[in-house]
PDB file of C-alpha atoms in Angstrom:
ATOM      1  CA  GLY R 952      89.875  33.384 -26.702  1.00 77.00           C
ATOM      2  CA  ASP R 953      92.345  30.849 -27.336  1.00 83.00           C
ATOM      3  CA  SER R 954      95.252  31.760 -28.253  1.00 88.00           C
ATOM      4  CA  VAL R 955      99.250  30.892 -28.759  1.00 91.00           C
ATOM      5  CA  THR R 956     102.170  33.560 -27.296  1.00 93.00           C
ATOM      6  CA  GLN R 957     105.324  32.438 -29.014  1.00 93.00           C
ATOM      7  CA  MET R 958     108.637  34.707 -28.675  1.00 86.00           C
ATOM      8  CA  GLU R 959     108.503  36.331 -32.546  1.00 80.00           C
ATOM      9  CA  GLY R 960     112.036  36.228 -32.704  1.00 83.00           C
ATOM     10  CA  PRO R 961     114.740  36.152 -35.337  1.00 94.00           C
ATOM     11  CA  VAL R 962     116.120  34.193 -33.211  1.00 95.00           C
ATOM     12  CA  THR R 963     120.635  34.174 -34.690  1.00 97.00           C
ATOM     13  CA  LEU R 964     122.495  31.661 -32.778  1.00 97.00           C
ATOM     14  CA  SER R 965     126.113  29.926 -33.599  1.00 97.00           C
ATOM     15  CA  GLU R 966     126.481  26.025 -34.399  1.00 97.00           C
ATOM     16  CA  GLU R 967     125.961  24.117 -30.583  1.00 97.00           C
ATOM     17  CA  ALA R 968     124.404  26.550 -28.763  1.00 97.00           C
ATOM     18  CA  PHE R 969     121.321  26.260 -26.387  1.00 97.00           C
ATOM     19  CA  LEU R 970     118.240  27.126 -27.820  1.00 97.00           C
ATOM     20  CA  THR R 971     114.801  27.812 -25.951  1.00 97.00           C
ATOM     21  CA  ILE R 972     111.825  29.286 -28.092  1.00 97.00           C
ATOM     22  CA  ASN R 973     109.181  29.893 -25.582  1.00 96.00           C
ATOM     23  CA  CYS R 974     105.292  29.387 -25.868  1.00 96.00           C
ATOM     24  CA  THR R 975     102.487  29.665 -23.714  1.00 96.00           C
ATOM     25  CA  TYR R 976      99.232  29.221 -24.601  1.00 93.00           C
ATOM     26  CA  THR R 977      95.817  30.222 -23.770  1.00 91.00           C
ATOM     27  CA  ALA R 978      92.573  27.283 -23.714  1.00 87.00           C
ATOM     28  CA  THR R 979      89.569  26.159 -22.158  1.00 82.00           C
ATOM     29  CA  GLY R 980      90.360  22.837 -20.746  1.00 81.00           C
ATOM     30  CA  TYR R 981      93.893  20.969 -21.220  1.00 83.00           C
ATOM     31  CA  PRO R 982      94.856  20.582 -25.071  1.00 90.00           C
ATOM     32  CA  SER R 983      97.257  18.567 -26.413  1.00 91.00           C
ATOM     33  CA  LEU R 984     100.069  21.348 -27.376  1.00 94.00           C
ATOM     34  CA  PHE R 985     101.887  20.892 -30.860  1.00 95.00           C
ATOM     35  CA  TRP R 986     105.320  21.782 -31.801  1.00 96.00           C
ATOM     36  CA  TYR R 987     106.020  22.291 -36.295  1.00 95.00           C
ATOM     37  CA  VAL R 988     108.890  23.715 -38.367  1.00 95.00           C
ATOM     38  CA  GLN R 989     109.049  24.842 -42.019  1.00 92.00           C
ATOM     39  CA  TYR R 990     111.885  25.191 -43.580  1.00 91.00           C
ATOM     40  CA  PRO R 991     112.782  27.479 -46.424  1.00 88.00           C
ATOM     41  CA  GLY R 992     110.060  27.016 -49.561  1.00 83.00           C
ATOM     42  CA  GLU R 993     108.468  23.547 -47.349  1.00 84.00           C
ATOM     43  CA  GLY R 994     105.155  22.693 -45.491  1.00 85.00           C
ATOM     44  CA  LEU R 995     105.442  22.839 -42.231  1.00 88.00           C
ATOM     45  CA  GLN R 996     106.509  19.189 -40.517  1.00 90.00           C
ATOM     46  CA  LEU R 997     105.262  18.153 -37.261  1.00 91.00           C
ATOM     47  CA  LEU R 998     107.899  18.092 -34.419  1.00 95.00           C
ATOM     48  CA  LEU R 999     106.747  17.062 -31.541  1.00 95.00           C
ATOM     49  CA  LYS R1000     103.349  16.959 -29.274  1.00 94.00           C
ATOM     50  CA  ALA R1001     101.708  16.491 -25.648  1.00 95.00           C
ATOM     51  CA  THR R1002      98.976  15.614 -25.297  1.00 91.00           C
ATOM     52  CA  LYS R1003      98.775  15.548 -21.622  1.00 91.00           C
ATOM     53  CA  ALA R1004      99.802  17.245 -18.613  1.00 91.00           C
ATOM     54  CA  ASP R1005     104.050  16.875 -17.861  1.00 94.00           C
ATOM     55  CA  ASP R1006     104.308  14.708 -21.496  1.00 95.00           C
ATOM     56  CA  LYS R1007     107.377  15.209 -22.592  1.00 96.00           C
ATOM     57  CA  GLY R1008     107.375  15.049 -26.578  1.00 96.00           C
ATOM     58  CA  SER R1009     110.881  14.397 -28.318  1.00 96.00           C
ATOM     59  CA  ASN R1010     111.996  14.652 -31.303  1.00 96.00           C
ATOM     60  CA  LYS R1011     115.825  15.486 -33.436  1.00 94.00           C
ATOM     61  CA  GLY R1012     117.494  16.242 -30.060  1.00 97.00           C
ATOM     62  CA  PHE R1013     113.955  18.940 -29.183  1.00 98.00           C
ATOM     63  CA  GLU R1014     112.099  18.340 -26.553  1.00 98.00           C
ATOM     64  CA  ALA R1015     109.344  20.068 -25.092  1.00 98.00           C
ATOM     65  CA  THR R1016     107.138  19.555 -21.774  1.00 97.00           C
ATOM     66  CA  TYR R1017     103.328  20.159 -21.415  1.00 96.00           C
ATOM     67  CA  ARG R1018     103.715  22.100 -17.963  1.00 95.00           C
ATOM     68  CA  LYS R1019      99.313  22.865 -17.076  1.00 91.00           C
ATOM     69  CA  GLU R1020     100.163  25.476 -14.366  1.00 92.00           C
ATOM     70  CA  THR R1021     101.719  27.383 -16.101  1.00 94.00           C
ATOM     71  CA  THR R1022     100.111  26.773 -19.539  1.00 94.00           C
ATOM     72  CA  SER R1023     103.404  26.635 -21.807  1.00 95.00           C
ATOM     73  CA  PHE R1024     105.332  24.204 -23.493  1.00 97.00           C
ATOM     74  CA  HIS R1025     108.488  25.502 -24.317  1.00 97.00           C
ATOM     75  CA  LEU R1026     111.025  23.985 -27.088  1.00 98.00           C
ATOM     76  CA  GLU R1027     114.830  23.233 -26.328  1.00 98.00           C
ATOM     77  CA  LYS R1028     117.394  21.690 -27.933  1.00 98.00           C
ATOM     78  CA  GLY R1029     120.537  21.233 -26.074  1.00 97.00           C
ATOM     79  CA  SER R1030     122.998  21.601 -29.661  1.00 96.00           C
ATOM     80  CA  VAL R1031     121.340  23.001 -32.486  1.00 97.00           C
ATOM     81  CA  GLN R1032     122.891  22.664 -35.956  1.00 97.00           C
ATOM     82  CA  VAL R1033     122.903  25.192 -39.168  1.00 96.00           C
ATOM     83  CA  SER R1034     120.237  22.521 -40.345  1.00 95.00           C
ATOM     84  CA  ASP R1035     117.410  23.581 -37.839  1.00 97.00           C
ATOM     85  CA  SER R1036     117.214  26.682 -39.420  1.00 96.00           C
ATOM     86  CA  ALA R1037     113.601  26.961 -40.358  1.00 96.00           C
ATOM     87  CA  VAL R1038     110.193  28.892 -38.739  1.00 95.00           C
ATOM     88  CA  TYR R1039     109.204  27.208 -35.281  1.00 97.00           C
ATOM     89  CA  PHE R1040     104.783  27.245 -35.019  1.00 95.00           C
ATOM     90  CA  CYS R1041     104.006  26.134 -31.715  1.00 96.00           C
ATOM     91  CA  ALA R1042     100.248  25.312 -32.125  1.00 93.00           C
ATOM     92  CA  PHE R1043      97.433  23.561 -29.731  1.00 90.00           C
ATOM     93  CA  TYR R1044      94.029  22.032 -30.452  1.00 86.00           C
ATOM     94  CA  GLY R1045      91.072  22.319 -28.023  1.00 80.00           C
ATOM     95  CA  GLN R1046      88.346  23.660 -29.461  1.00 74.00           C
ATOM     96  CA  ASN R1047      89.748  23.974 -32.724  1.00 77.00           C
ATOM     97  CA  PHE R1048      93.377  24.227 -34.131  1.00 83.00           C
ATOM     98  CA  VAL R1049      95.276  27.506 -33.187  1.00 89.00           C
ATOM     99  CA  PHE R1050      98.798  28.303 -34.137  1.00 91.00           C
ATOM    100  CA  GLY R1051     101.604  30.947 -32.443  1.00 92.00           C
ATOM    101  CA  PRO R1052     103.109  33.209 -34.781  1.00 91.00           C
ATOM    102  CA  GLY R1053     106.092  31.636 -35.815  1.00 93.00           C
ATOM    103  CA  THR R1054     109.448  32.230 -34.509  1.00 95.00           C
ATOM    104  CA  ARG R1055     112.078  32.706 -37.170  1.00 95.00           C
ATOM    105  CA  LEU R1056     115.187  30.813 -36.368  1.00 96.00           C
ATOM    106  CA  SER R1057     118.598  31.424 -38.410  1.00 96.00           C
ATOM    107  CA  VAL R1058     122.180  29.039 -37.158  1.00 97.00           C
ATOM    108  CA  LEU R1059     125.655  30.570 -37.856  1.00 96.00           C
ATOM    109  CA  PRO R1060     128.462  27.986 -38.385  1.00 95.00           C
TER     110      PRO R1060
ATOM    111  CA  ASP Q 375     108.674  14.812 -49.836  1.00 79.00           C
ATOM    112  CA  SER Q 376     105.456  14.508 -47.175  1.00 84.00           C
ATOM    113  CA  GLY Q 377     103.117  12.537 -49.414  1.00 92.00           C
ATOM    114  CA  VAL Q 378     100.633  14.786 -49.950  1.00 96.00           C
ATOM    115  CA  THR Q 379     100.408  16.650 -53.602  1.00 96.00           C
ATOM    116  CA  GLN Q 380      98.883  20.278 -54.398  1.00 97.00           C
ATOM    117  CA  THR Q 381      98.093  21.541 -57.128  1.00 97.00           C
ATOM    118  CA  PRO Q 382      98.935  24.449 -58.787  1.00 97.00           C
ATOM    119  CA  LYS Q 383     102.159  26.031 -57.419  1.00 95.00           C
ATOM    120  CA  HIS Q 384     101.274  28.860 -57.813  1.00 97.00           C
ATOM    121  CA  LEU Q 385      98.169  31.213 -58.882  1.00 97.00           C
ATOM    122  CA  ILE Q 386      97.590  34.934 -60.131  1.00 97.00           C
ATOM    123  CA  THR Q 387      94.216  36.149 -60.455  1.00 97.00           C
ATOM    124  CA  ALA Q 388      92.730  39.471 -59.637  1.00 97.00           C
ATOM    125  CA  THR Q 389      89.397  40.457 -57.583  1.00 97.00           C
ATOM    126  CA  GLY Q 390      86.244  39.134 -57.802  1.00 97.00           C
ATOM    127  CA  GLN Q 391      87.511  36.182 -59.115  1.00 97.00           C
ATOM    128  CA  ARG Q 392      87.187  32.760 -58.262  1.00 98.00           C
ATOM    129  CA  VAL Q 393      89.359  29.985 -57.974  1.00 98.00           C
ATOM    130  CA  THR Q 394      89.845  26.420 -56.883  1.00 98.00           C
ATOM    131  CA  LEU Q 395      92.940  24.742 -55.348  1.00 98.00           C
ATOM    132  CA  ARG Q 396      93.283  20.719 -55.466  1.00 98.00           C
ATOM    133  CA  CYS Q 397      95.253  18.298 -52.969  1.00 98.00           C
ATOM    134  CA  SER Q 398      95.774  14.714 -53.114  1.00 98.00           C
ATOM    135  CA  PRO Q 399      96.303  12.963 -49.393  1.00 97.00           C
ATOM    136  CA  ARG Q 400      98.563  10.515 -48.559  1.00 96.00           C
ATOM    137  CA  SER Q 401      97.630   7.334 -49.925  1.00 95.00           C
ATOM    138  CA  GLY Q 402      95.088   5.384 -47.005  1.00 93.00           C
ATOM    139  CA  ASP Q 403      95.351   9.163 -44.528  1.00 96.00           C
ATOM    140  CA  LEU Q 404      91.138   9.907 -45.139  1.00 96.00           C
ATOM    141  CA  SER Q 405      91.172  12.876 -43.187  1.00 96.00           C
ATOM    142  CA  VAL Q 406      92.617  16.376 -45.607  1.00 97.00           C
ATOM    143  CA  TYR Q 407      93.140  19.710 -43.841  1.00 95.00           C
ATOM    144  CA  TRP Q 408      92.810  23.119 -45.656  1.00 96.00           C
ATOM    145  CA  TYR Q 409      95.333  26.205 -44.007  1.00 95.00           C
ATOM    146  CA  GLN Q 410      95.843  29.689 -44.785  1.00 95.00           C
ATOM    147  CA  GLN Q 411      99.215  31.122 -43.913  1.00 92.00           C
ATOM    148  CA  SER Q 412      99.427  35.381 -44.135  1.00 91.00           C
ATOM    149  CA  LEU Q 413     101.974  37.809 -43.100  1.00 86.00           C
ATOM    150  CA  ASP Q 414      98.206  39.685 -41.778  1.00 85.00           C
ATOM    151  CA  GLN Q 415      96.974  36.402 -40.007  1.00 85.00           C
ATOM    152  CA  GLY Q 416     100.039  34.056 -39.779  1.00 87.00           C
ATOM    153  CA  LEU Q 417      98.654  30.338 -40.205  1.00 89.00           C
ATOM    154  CA  GLN Q 418      95.296  29.726 -39.972  1.00 91.00           C
ATOM    155  CA  PHE Q 419      92.882  26.117 -39.541  1.00 92.00           C
ATOM    156  CA  LEU Q 420      90.237  26.521 -41.896  1.00 95.00           C
ATOM    157  CA  ILE Q 421      88.755  22.861 -42.539  1.00 95.00           C
ATOM    158  CA  GLN Q 422      88.983  19.205 -41.968  1.00 95.00           C
ATOM    159  CA  TYR Q 423      87.168  16.611 -44.601  1.00 96.00           C
ATOM    160  CA  TYR Q 424      87.122  13.104 -42.844  1.00 96.00           C
ATOM    161  CA  ASN Q 425      85.783   9.927 -45.427  1.00 95.00           C
ATOM    162  CA  GLY Q 426      83.502  13.374 -47.426  1.00 95.00           C
ATOM    163  CA  GLU Q 427      81.789  14.524 -44.723  1.00 96.00           C
ATOM    164  CA  GLU Q 428      83.116  17.833 -43.155  1.00 95.00           C
ATOM    165  CA  ARG Q 429      84.284  17.247 -39.386  1.00 92.00           C
ATOM    166  CA  ALA Q 430      85.822  20.460 -38.289  1.00 91.00           C
ATOM    167  CA  LYS Q 431      85.805  23.942 -39.166  1.00 91.00           C
ATOM    168  CA  GLY Q 432      87.889  26.985 -38.515  1.00 90.00           C
ATOM    169  CA  ASN Q 433      88.446  29.992 -39.480  1.00 84.00           C
ATOM    170  CA  ILE Q 434      86.836  30.217 -43.284  1.00 93.00           C
ATOM    171  CA  LEU Q 435      85.509  32.795 -44.571  1.00 94.00           C
ATOM    172  CA  GLU Q 436      81.600  32.532 -45.885  1.00 96.00           C
ATOM    173  CA  ARG Q 437      83.319  32.700 -49.804  1.00 97.00           C
ATOM    174  CA  PHE Q 438      85.071  30.405 -49.603  1.00 97.00           C
ATOM    175  CA  SER Q 439      84.116  26.251 -49.342  1.00 97.00           C
ATOM    176  CA  ALA Q 440      85.585  23.060 -49.375  1.00 97.00           C
ATOM    177  CA  GLN Q 441      85.128  19.697 -50.543  1.00 97.00           C
ATOM    178  CA  GLN Q 442      86.291  16.126 -50.024  1.00 98.00           C
ATOM    179  CA  PHE Q 443      85.689  13.440 -53.252  1.00 97.00           C
ATOM    180  CA  PRO Q 444      84.999   9.650 -53.619  1.00 96.00           C
ATOM    181  CA  ASP Q 445      88.659   9.083 -54.297  1.00 95.00           C
ATOM    182  CA  LEU Q 446      89.189  10.948 -51.257  1.00 97.00           C
ATOM    183  CA  HIS Q 447      90.964  14.192 -53.161  1.00 97.00           C
ATOM    184  CA  SER Q 448      89.959  17.404 -51.840  1.00 98.00           C
ATOM    185  CA  GLU Q 449      88.787  20.994 -53.368  1.00 98.00           C
ATOM    186  CA  LEU Q 450      89.083  24.408 -51.722  1.00 98.00           C
ATOM    187  CA  ASN Q 451      87.337  27.167 -53.693  1.00 98.00           C
ATOM    188  CA  LEU Q 452      87.515  30.576 -53.236  1.00 98.00           C
ATOM    189  CA  SER Q 453      85.373  32.893 -54.914  1.00 97.00           C
ATOM    190  CA  SER Q 454      84.396  36.373 -54.044  1.00 97.00           C
ATOM    191  CA  LEU Q 455      88.423  37.135 -54.335  1.00 97.00           C
ATOM    192  CA  GLU Q 456      90.129  39.893 -52.445  1.00 96.00           C
ATOM    193  CA  LEU Q 457      93.557  41.902 -52.130  1.00 96.00           C
ATOM    194  CA  GLY Q 458      93.512  39.972 -48.347  1.00 94.00           C
ATOM    195  CA  ASP Q 459      93.066  36.286 -49.890  1.00 96.00           C
ATOM    196  CA  SER Q 460      96.577  36.535 -50.706  1.00 97.00           C
ATOM    197  CA  ALA Q 461      98.257  33.927 -49.250  1.00 97.00           C
ATOM    198  CA  LEU Q 462     100.230  30.170 -48.971  1.00 95.00           C
ATOM    199  CA  TYR Q 463      97.277  27.952 -49.126  1.00 97.00           C
ATOM    200  CA  PHE Q 464      98.084  24.650 -47.549  1.00 95.00           C
ATOM    201  CA  CYS Q 465      96.620  20.824 -47.565  1.00 96.00           C
ATOM    202  CA  ALA Q 466      97.370  18.347 -44.686  1.00 95.00           C
ATOM    203  CA  SER Q 467      95.929  14.546 -44.646  1.00 96.00           C
ATOM    204  CA  SER Q 468      96.225  12.251 -41.880  1.00 94.00           C
ATOM    205  CA  GLU Q 469      95.071   8.467 -41.304  1.00 93.00           C
ATOM    206  CA  THR Q 470      92.419   9.313 -38.478  1.00 88.00           C
ATOM    207  CA  GLN Q 471      89.871  11.893 -38.100  1.00 83.00           C
ATOM    208  CA  GLY Q 472      91.719  13.236 -34.512  1.00 82.00           C
ATOM    209  CA  PHE Q 473      93.570  16.395 -34.699  1.00 79.00           C
ATOM    210  CA  THR Q 474      96.272  14.974 -32.540  1.00 80.00           C
ATOM    211  CA  ASP Q 475      97.401  12.258 -35.537  1.00 84.00           C
ATOM    212  CA  THR Q 476      99.970  13.240 -36.858  1.00 86.00           C
ATOM    213  CA  GLN Q 477      99.430  15.787 -40.098  1.00 90.00           C
ATOM    214  CA  TYR Q 478     101.265  15.598 -43.334  1.00 92.00           C
ATOM    215  CA  PHE Q 479     101.642  18.778 -45.203  1.00 92.00           C
ATOM    216  CA  GLY Q 480     101.717  19.776 -49.302  1.00 93.00           C
ATOM    217  CA  PRO Q 481     104.151  21.748 -50.433  1.00 91.00           C
ATOM    218  CA  GLY Q 482     101.316  24.713 -50.579  1.00 94.00           C
ATOM    219  CA  THR Q 483      99.626  27.363 -53.561  1.00 96.00           C
ATOM    220  CA  ARG Q 484     100.697  30.433 -53.547  1.00 96.00           C
ATOM    221  CA  LEU Q 485      97.773  32.612 -54.455  1.00 97.00           C
ATOM    222  CA  THR Q 486      98.361  36.177 -55.539  1.00 97.00           C
ATOM    223  CA  VAL Q 487      95.313  38.052 -56.115  1.00 97.00           C
ATOM    224  CA  LEU Q 488      96.122  41.559 -57.861  1.00 96.00           C
TER     225      LEU Q 488
END
């Protein structure tokens, strides 16, 4: 069935480090892909999205590219900040809206 | 602040009871989505309404139901509650009915079933 796999973390990085959070999906057809972020005590916010193969979503220094051949949508940021500490969810919409388990990121000063 | 409001913020109840969670979407948004976030199941999409009509259904139990009213606010009704229903319930809204449209999430209602 449809599913999302992402590294579960927690991931702890120092400020200005490079971030990669891996995400792969199993779905029929060509779903739309999303990254959502949840800051402590808040609801989710859409971080970026890509709706077709080879699209690159970007926002706030984060990027992810829709790779159809590897069914992946890895999240990257070149230099993380303390304010990026949050839980990051990979998700897709195909037949249904499916979320990954979330990856907790802690960035230390 | 996303502009989506949810009430109540916290709810504590007993097994077998029934509760109603309320959501007011952002001004102008026609779609409302309900999600459940629990430690066991993670984040799950429950149901979507668009302009008063059910649009999409996810992993919503038969004990749960929802509706969207003419003023576009929505209610999620949970009945015959079980311990496993304890979770954070989020509502989100968007302008259109498409899931690729940006969804704005409310702060959530934390339900505790004792």
